[in-house]
CSV table of C-alpha atoms in Angstrom, one decimal:
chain,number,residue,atom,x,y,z
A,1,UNK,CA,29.5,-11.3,13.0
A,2,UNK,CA,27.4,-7.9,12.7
A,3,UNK,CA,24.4,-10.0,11.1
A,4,UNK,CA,23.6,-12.7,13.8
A,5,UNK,CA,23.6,-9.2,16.2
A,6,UNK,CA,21.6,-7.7,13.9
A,7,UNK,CA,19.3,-11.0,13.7
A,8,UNK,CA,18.9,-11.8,17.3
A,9,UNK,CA,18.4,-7.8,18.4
A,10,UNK,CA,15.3,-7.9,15.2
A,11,UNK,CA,14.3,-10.6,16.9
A,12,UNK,CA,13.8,-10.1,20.3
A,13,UNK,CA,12.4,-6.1,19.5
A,14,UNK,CA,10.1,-8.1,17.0
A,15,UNK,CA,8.9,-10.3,19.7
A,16,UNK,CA,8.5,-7.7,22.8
A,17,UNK,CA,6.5,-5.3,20.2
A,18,UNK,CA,4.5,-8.4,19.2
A,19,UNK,CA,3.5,-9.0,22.6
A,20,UNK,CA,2.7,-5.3,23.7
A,21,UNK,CA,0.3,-5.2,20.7
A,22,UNK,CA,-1.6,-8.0,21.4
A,23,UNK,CA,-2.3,-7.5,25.3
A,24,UNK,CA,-3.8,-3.9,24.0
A,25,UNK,CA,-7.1,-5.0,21.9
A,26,UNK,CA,-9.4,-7.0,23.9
A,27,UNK,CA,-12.8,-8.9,22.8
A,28,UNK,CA,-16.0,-6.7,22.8
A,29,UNK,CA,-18.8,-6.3,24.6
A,30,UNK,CA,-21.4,-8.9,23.3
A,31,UNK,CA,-23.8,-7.7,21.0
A,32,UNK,CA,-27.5,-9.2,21.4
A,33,UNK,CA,-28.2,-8.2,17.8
A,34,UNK,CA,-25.7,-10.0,16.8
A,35,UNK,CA,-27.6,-13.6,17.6
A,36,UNK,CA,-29.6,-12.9,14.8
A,37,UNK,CA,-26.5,-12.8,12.0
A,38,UNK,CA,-26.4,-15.9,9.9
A,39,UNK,CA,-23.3,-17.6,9.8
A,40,UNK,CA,-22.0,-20.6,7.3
A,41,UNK,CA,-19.3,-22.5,8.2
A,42,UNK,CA,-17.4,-24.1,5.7
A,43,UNK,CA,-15.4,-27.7,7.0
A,44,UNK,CA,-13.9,-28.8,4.0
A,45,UNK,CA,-12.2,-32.6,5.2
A,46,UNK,CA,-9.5,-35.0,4.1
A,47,UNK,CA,-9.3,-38.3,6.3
A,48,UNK,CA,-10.8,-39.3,9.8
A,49,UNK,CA,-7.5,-37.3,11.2
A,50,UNK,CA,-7.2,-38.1,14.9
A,51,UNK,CA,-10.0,-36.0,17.1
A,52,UNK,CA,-11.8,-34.9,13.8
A,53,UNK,CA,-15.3,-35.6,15.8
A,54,UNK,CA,-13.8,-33.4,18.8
A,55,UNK,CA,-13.3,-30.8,16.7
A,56,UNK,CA,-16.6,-30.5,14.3
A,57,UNK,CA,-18.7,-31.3,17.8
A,58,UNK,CA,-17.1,-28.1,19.2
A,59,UNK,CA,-18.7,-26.4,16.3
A,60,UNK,CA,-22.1,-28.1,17.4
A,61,UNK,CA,-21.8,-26.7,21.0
A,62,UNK,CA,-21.3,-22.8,19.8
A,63,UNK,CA,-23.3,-20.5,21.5
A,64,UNK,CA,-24.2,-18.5,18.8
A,65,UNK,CA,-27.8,-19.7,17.7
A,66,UNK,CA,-27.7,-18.9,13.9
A,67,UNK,CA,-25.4,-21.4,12.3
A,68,UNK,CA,-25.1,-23.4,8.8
A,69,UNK,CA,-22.6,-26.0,8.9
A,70,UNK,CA,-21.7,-27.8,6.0
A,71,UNK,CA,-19.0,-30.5,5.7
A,72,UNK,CA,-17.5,-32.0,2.6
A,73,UNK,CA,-14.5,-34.0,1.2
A,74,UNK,CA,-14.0,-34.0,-2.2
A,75,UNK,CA,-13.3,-38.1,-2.9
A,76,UNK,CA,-17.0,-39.4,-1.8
A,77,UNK,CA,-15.6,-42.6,0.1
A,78,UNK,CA,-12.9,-40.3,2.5
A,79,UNK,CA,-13.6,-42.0,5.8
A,80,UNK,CA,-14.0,-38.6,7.4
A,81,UNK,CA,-17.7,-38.0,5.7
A,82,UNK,CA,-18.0,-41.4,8.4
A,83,UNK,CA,-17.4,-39.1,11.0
A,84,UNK,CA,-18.9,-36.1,9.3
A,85,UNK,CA,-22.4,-38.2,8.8
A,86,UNK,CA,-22.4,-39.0,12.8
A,87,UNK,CA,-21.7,-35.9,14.0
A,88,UNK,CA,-24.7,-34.6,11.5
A,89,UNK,CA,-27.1,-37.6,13.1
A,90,UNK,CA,-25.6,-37.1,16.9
A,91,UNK,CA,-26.6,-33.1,16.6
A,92,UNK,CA,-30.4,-33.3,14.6
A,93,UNK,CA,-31.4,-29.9,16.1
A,94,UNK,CA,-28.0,-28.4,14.3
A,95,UNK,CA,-28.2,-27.3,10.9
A,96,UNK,CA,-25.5,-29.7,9.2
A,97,UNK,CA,-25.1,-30.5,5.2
A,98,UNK,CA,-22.8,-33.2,4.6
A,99,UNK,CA,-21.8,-32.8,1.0
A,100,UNK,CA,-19.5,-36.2,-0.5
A,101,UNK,CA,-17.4,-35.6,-3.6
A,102,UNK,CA,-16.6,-32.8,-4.7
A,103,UNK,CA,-16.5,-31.9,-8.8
A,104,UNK,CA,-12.6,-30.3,-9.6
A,105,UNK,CA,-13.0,-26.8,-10.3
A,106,UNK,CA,-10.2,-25.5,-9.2
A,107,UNK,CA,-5.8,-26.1,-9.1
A,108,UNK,CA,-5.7,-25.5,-5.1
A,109,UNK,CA,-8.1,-28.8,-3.7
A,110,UNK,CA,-9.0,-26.9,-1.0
A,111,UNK,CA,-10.8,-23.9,-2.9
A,112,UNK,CA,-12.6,-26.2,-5.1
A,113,UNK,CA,-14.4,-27.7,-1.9
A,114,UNK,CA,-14.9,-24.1,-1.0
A,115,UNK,CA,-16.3,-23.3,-3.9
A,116,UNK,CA,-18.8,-26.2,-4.1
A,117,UNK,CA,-19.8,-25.3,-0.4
A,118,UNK,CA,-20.7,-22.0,-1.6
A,119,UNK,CA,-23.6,-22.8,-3.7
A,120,UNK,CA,-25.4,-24.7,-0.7
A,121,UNK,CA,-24.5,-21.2,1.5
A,122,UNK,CA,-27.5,-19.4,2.9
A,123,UNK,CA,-26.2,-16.8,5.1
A,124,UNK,CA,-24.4,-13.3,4.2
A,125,UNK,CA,-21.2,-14.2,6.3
A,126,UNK,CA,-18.7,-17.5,5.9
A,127,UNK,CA,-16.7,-18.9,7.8
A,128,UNK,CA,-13.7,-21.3,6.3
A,129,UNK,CA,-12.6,-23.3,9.5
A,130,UNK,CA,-9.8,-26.4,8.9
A,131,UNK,CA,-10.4,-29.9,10.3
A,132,UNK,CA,-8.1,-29.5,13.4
A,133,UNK,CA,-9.5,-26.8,14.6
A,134,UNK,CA,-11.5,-26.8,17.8
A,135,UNK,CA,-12.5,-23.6,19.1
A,136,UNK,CA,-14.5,-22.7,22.4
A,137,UNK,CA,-18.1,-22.0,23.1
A,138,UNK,CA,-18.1,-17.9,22.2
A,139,UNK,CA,-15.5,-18.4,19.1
A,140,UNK,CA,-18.0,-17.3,16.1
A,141,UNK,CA,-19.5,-14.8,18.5
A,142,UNK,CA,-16.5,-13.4,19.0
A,143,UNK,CA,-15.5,-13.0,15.5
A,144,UNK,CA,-19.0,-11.5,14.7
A,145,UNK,CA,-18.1,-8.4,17.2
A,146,UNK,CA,-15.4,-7.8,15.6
A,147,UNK,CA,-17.5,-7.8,12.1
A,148,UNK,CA,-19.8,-5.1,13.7
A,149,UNK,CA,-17.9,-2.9,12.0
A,150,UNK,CA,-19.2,-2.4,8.5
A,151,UNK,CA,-15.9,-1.6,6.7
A,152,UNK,CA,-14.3,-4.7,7.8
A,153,UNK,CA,-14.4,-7.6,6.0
A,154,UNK,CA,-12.0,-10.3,6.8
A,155,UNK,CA,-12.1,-11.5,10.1
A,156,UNK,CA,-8.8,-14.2,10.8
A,157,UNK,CA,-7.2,-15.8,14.4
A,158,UNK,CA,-3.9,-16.6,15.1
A,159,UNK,CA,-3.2,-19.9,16.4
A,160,UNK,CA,-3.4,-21.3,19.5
A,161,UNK,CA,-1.1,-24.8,18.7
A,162,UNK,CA,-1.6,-27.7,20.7
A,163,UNK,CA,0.9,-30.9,20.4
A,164,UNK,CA,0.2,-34.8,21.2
A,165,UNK,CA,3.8,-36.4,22.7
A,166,UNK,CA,5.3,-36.8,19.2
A,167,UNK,CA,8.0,-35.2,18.2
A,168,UNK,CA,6.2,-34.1,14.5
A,169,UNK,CA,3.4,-32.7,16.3
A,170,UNK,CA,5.8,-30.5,18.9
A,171,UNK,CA,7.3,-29.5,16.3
A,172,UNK,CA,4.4,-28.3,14.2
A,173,UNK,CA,3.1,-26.8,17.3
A,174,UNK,CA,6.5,-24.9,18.2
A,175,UNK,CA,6.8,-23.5,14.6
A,176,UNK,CA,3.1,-22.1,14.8
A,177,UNK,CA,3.1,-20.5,18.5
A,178,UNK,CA,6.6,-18.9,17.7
A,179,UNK,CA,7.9,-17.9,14.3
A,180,UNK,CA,3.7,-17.9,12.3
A,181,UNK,CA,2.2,-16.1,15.2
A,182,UNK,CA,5.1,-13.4,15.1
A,183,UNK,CA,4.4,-12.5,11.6
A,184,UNK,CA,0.7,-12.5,11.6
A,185,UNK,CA,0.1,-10.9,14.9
A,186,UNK,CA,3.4,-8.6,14.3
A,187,UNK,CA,2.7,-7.9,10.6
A,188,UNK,CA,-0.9,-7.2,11.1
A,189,UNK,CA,-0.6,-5.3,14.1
A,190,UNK,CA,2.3,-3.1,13.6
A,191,UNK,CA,2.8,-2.6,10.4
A,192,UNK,CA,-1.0,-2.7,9.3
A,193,UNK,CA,0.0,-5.5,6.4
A,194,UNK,CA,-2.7,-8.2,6.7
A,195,UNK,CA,-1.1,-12.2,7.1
A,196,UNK,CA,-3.7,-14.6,7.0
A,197,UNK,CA,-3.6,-18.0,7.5
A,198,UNK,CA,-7.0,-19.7,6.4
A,199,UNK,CA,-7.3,-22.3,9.3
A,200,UNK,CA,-9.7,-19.4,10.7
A,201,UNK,CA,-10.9,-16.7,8.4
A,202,UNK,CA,-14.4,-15.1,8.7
A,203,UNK,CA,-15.3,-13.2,5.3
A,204,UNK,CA,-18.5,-10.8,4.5
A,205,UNK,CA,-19.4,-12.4,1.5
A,206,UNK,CA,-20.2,-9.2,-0.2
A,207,UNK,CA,-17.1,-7.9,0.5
A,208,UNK,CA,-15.4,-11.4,-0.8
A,209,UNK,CA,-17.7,-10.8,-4.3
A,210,UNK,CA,-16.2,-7.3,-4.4
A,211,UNK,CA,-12.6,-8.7,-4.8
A,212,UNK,CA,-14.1,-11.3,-7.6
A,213,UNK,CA,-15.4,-14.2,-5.0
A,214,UNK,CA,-13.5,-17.4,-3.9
A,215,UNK,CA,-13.2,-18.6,-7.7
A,216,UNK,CA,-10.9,-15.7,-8.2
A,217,UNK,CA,-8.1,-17.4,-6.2
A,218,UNK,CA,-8.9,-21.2,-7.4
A,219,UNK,CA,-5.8,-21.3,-9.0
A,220,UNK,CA,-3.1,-20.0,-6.4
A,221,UNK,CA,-1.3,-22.0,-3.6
A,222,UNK,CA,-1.3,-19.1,-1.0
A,223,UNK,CA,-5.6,-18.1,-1.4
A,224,UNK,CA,-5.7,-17.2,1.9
A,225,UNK,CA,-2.7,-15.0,2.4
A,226,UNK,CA,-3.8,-13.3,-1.0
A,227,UNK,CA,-8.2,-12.8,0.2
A,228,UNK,CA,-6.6,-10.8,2.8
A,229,UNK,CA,-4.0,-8.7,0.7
A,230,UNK,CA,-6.6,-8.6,-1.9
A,231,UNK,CA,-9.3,-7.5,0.7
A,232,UNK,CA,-7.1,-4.4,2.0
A,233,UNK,CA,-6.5,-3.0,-1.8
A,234,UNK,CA,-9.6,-3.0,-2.3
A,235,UNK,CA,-10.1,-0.9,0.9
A,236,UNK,CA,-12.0,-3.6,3.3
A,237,UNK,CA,-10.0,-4.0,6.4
A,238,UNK,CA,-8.6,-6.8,8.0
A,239,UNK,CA,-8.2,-7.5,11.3
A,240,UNK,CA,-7.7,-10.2,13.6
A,241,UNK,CA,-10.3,-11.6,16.1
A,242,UNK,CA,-8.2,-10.6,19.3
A,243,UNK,CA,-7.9,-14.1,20.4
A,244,UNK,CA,-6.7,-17.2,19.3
A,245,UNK,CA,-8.2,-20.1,18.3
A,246,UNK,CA,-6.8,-23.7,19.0
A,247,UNK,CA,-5.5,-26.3,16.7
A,248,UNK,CA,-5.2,-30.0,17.6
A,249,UNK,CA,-2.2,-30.8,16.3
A,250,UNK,CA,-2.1,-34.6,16.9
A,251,UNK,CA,-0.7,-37.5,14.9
A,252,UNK,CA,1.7,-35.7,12.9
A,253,UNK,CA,4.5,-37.4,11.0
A,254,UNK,CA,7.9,-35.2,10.8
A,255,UNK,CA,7.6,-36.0,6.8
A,256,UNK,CA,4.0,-33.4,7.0
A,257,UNK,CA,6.2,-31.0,9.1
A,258,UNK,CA,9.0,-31.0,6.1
A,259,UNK,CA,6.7,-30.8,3.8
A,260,UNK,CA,4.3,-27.7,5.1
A,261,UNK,CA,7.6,-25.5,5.7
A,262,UNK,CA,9.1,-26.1,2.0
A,263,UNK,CA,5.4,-25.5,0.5
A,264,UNK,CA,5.2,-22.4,2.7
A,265,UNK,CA,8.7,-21.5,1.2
A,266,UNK,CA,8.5,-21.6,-2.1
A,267,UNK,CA,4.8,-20.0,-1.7
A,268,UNK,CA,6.7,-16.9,-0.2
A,269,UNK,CA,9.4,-16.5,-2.1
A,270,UNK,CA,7.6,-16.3,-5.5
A,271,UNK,CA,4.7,-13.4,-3.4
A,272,UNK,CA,7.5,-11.3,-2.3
A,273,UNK,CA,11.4,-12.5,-2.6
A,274,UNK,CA,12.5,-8.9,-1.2
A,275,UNK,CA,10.7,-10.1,1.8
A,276,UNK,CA,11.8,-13.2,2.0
A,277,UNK,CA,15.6,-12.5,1.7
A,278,UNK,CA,14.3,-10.2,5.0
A,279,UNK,CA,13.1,-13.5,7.0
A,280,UNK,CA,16.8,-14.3,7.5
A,281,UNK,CA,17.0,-11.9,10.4
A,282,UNK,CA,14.2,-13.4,11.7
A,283,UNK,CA,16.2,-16.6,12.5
A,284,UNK,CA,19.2,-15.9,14.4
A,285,UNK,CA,19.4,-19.0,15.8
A,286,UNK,CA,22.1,-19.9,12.6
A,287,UNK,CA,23.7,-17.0,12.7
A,288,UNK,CA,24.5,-17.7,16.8
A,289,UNK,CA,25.3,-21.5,16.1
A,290,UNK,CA,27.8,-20.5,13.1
A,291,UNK,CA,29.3,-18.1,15.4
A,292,UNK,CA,29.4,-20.8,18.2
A,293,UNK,CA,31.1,-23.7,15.9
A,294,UNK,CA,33.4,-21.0,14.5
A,295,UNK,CA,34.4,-20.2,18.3
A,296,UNK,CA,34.6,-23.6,19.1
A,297,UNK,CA,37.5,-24.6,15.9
A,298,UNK,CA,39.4,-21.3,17.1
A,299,UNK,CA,39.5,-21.5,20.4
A,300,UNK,CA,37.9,-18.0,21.1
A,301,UNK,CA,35.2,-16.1,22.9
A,302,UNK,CA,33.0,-15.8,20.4
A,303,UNK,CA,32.1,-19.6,21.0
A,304,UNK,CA,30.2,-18.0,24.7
A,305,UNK,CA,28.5,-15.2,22.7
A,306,UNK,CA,27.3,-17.9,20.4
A,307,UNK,CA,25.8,-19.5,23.0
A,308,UNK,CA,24.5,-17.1,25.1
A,309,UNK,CA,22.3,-15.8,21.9
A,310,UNK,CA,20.8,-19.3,21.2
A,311,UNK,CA,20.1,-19.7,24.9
A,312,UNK,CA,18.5,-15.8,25.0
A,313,UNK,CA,17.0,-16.9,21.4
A,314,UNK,CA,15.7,-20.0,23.1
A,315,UNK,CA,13.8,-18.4,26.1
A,316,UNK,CA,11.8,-15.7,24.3
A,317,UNK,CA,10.3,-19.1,22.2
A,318,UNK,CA,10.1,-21.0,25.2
A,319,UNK,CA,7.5,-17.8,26.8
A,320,UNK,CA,5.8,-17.4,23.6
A,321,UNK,CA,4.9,-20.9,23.2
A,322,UNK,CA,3.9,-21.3,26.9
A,323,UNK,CA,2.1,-18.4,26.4
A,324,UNK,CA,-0.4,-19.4,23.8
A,325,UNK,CA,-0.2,-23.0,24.2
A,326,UNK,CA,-0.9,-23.0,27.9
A,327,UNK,CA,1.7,-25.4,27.8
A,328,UNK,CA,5.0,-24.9,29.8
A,329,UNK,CA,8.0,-26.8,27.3
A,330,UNK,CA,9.5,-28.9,28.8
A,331,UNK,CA,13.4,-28.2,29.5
A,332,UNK,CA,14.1,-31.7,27.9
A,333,UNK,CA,12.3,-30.8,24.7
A,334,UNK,CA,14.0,-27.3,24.0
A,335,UNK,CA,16.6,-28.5,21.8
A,336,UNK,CA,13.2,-28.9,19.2
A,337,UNK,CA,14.0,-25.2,19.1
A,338,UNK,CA,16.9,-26.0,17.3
A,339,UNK,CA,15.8,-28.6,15.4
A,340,UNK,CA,12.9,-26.0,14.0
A,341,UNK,CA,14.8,-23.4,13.4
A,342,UNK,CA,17.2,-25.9,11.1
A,343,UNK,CA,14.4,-26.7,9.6
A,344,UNK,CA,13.2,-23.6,8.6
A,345,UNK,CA,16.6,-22.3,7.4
A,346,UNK,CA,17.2,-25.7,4.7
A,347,UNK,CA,13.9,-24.8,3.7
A,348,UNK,CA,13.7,-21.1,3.2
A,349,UNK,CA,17.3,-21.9,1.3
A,350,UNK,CA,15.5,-24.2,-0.6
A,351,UNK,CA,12.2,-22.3,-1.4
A,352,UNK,CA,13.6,-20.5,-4.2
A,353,UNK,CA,14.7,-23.4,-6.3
A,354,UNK,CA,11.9,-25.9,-5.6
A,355,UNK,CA,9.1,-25.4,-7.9
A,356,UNK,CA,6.5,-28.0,-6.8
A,357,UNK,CA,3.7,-29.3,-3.9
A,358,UNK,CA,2.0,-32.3,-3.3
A,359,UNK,CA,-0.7,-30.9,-1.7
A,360,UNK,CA,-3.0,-33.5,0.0
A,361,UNK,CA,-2.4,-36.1,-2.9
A,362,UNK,CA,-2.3,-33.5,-5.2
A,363,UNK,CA,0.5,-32.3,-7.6
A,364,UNK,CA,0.9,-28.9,-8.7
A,365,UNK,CA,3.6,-26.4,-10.0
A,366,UNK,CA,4.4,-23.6,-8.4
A,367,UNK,CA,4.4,-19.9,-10.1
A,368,UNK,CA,5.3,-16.3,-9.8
A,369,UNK,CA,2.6,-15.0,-7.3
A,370,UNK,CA,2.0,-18.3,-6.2
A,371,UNK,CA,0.5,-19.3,-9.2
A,372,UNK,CA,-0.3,-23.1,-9.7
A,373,UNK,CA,-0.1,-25.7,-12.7
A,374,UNK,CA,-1.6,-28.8,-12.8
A,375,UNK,CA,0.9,-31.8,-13.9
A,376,UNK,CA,-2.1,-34.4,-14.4
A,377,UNK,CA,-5.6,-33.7,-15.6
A,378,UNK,CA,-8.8,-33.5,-13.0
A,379,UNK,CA,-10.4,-36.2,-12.5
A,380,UNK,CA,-14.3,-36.4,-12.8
A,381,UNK,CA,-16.2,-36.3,-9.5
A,382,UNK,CA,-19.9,-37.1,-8.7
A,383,UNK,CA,-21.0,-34.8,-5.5
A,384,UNK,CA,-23.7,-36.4,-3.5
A,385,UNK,CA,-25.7,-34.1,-0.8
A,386,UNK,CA,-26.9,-35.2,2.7
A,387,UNK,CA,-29.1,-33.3,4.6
């Protein structure tokens, strides 16, 4: 019984120390100087996902003037290079490359878009931005301040998680504004041991050819979670942007939900399984609901304490997520909590004896270090360019 204590008091100390750090840095002064720093943004797509033209327009409308955006799938007729190729025509005054195909180079598909990207980059600082992500007006200015100084050189956001009425996407949305943005903002912040997750990274580029350039983590599942580790050895520092940026989460399908949380998994355990036999504590919603079940077949108290954790467990999520969604959760949709946290437990019991992904179509084997195989041979792709 001493370990779901232990879990839930990690837990909530976790999440009030979370929040106390992240009130205390806020977003600097605005630099004019700064207007003048080139900036590429790298989009690398996959499908005409639902508000794709939302989101890449929202990278049109920045207020910073100096910007390089270039857009790519890596299979030529991906109906997103549609969308790609009228956001390019609708914004003429924008500097936008659209770049179709993109030749394999690399195990992890998204890299090997990266990496193609990075021979049409003009400017000394990139910026790798996912598809659903649709920041405000100031969001690379903002990032930029924080690049002022000279020793950093990994800017990354946590999440700001926004659902459509699905249940998938709620879900997707509950797991990011709770139990990811805990460990980045938490592990960053507190413990000064960079997380990044590569929806949102900005990167000096010399200080990304220091650590041996984007090539240098083609082949691992976790690249962005390793840039940043990488990035601090090597002495650059890593901070987050002190805001968050948002992510559309719409049109999700529980099966993507499943399927991110095992990847994620078995990506951990095989960094750091000492840490991941830690994350247990970190989910004391189990521990309460064995505790109530085992209450509830014996007829004793401890069925109350059992529920009185998952209900305390319950509320600090139910603040967190209104808190970065904007969102207040609905009372009818709290027993998602539950339903997450389940989730998360089959898979992080799982994670050490799965061994594959199917990454976006693609199917790799997963090593130590988060090391990939390939189980079919690359196929040959033609890149066009359109400017």
């Amino acid at each position: 019984m001493s370990w779901w204590l232990l879990g839930a008091l990690t837990f909530g100390v976790w999440g009030l120390f979370v929040a106390f750090a992240w009130e205390r840095r806020a977003v600097e002064p605005k630099d004019p100087a700064q207007d003048q720093v080139g900036v590429t943004v790298f989009k690398p797509l996959k499908g005409a996902v639902p508000g794709l033209r939302e989101n890449l327009e929202a990278f049109c409308a920045q207020t910073h003037p100096n910007l390089q955006l270039i857009l790519g799938a890596e299979d030529s007729s991906d109906p997103a290079l549609d969308v790609a190729r009228a956001v390019q025509r609708a914004y003429p005054e924008r500097n936008i490359l659209v770049l179709a195909g993109t030749p394999r180079s690399a195990l992890n598909p998204k890299v090997s878009n990266l990496l193609h990207f990075e021979r049409f980059a003009r400017h000394p600082f990139v910026l790798i931005s996912d598809a659903d992500v649709r920041p405000h007006r100031d969001y690379v200015s903002n990032m930029l301040k924080v690049m002022k100084d000279p020793t950093v050189g990994l800017v990354h956001s946590p999440l700001i998680c926004r659902a459509d009425d699905s249940d998938a996407s709620l879900l997707e949305s509950l797991h990011f504004n709770t139990w990811v943005n805990l460990a980045v903002i938490g592990c960053g912040r507190l413990v000064d041991q960079p997380i990044v997750v590569g929806k949102s990274m900005l990167l000096r580029r010399t200080a990304l050819q220091h650590i041996g350039g984007l090539s240098a983590f083609g082949d691992v599942l976790a690249e962005d979670y390793l840039i940043g580790q990488t990035m601090a050895s090597a002495g650059w520092r890593v901070r987050d942007a002190g805001e968050g940026v948002t992510v559309h989460m719409e049109g999700r399908r529980m099966a993507q939900f499943r399927e991110r949380i095992c990847r994620w998994a078995q990506m951990r355990f095989r960094i750091n399984p000492f840490a991941y036999a830690g994350e247990v504590l970190l989910n004391p919603s189990i521990w309460c609901l064995m505790t109530l079940i085992a209450g509830l077949i014996k007829q004793e108290g401890w069925m109350l304490i059992g529920a009185i954790g998952l209900l305390v467990k319950w509320h600090i999520e139910r603040r967190l997520f209104s808190r970065w969604s904007g969102v207040e959760l609905r009372w009818g949709d709290v027993p998602l909590l539950l339903v997450k946290d389940l989730a998360v437990a089959i898979a992080w019991a799982r994670g050490p004896f799965i061994r594959q992904v199917n990454w976006s179509g693609n199917r790799r084997r997963v090593t130590w270090g988060s090391r990939l195989e390939a189980f079919d041979k690359p196929k040959h792709v033609t890149a066009r360019v359109m400017r």
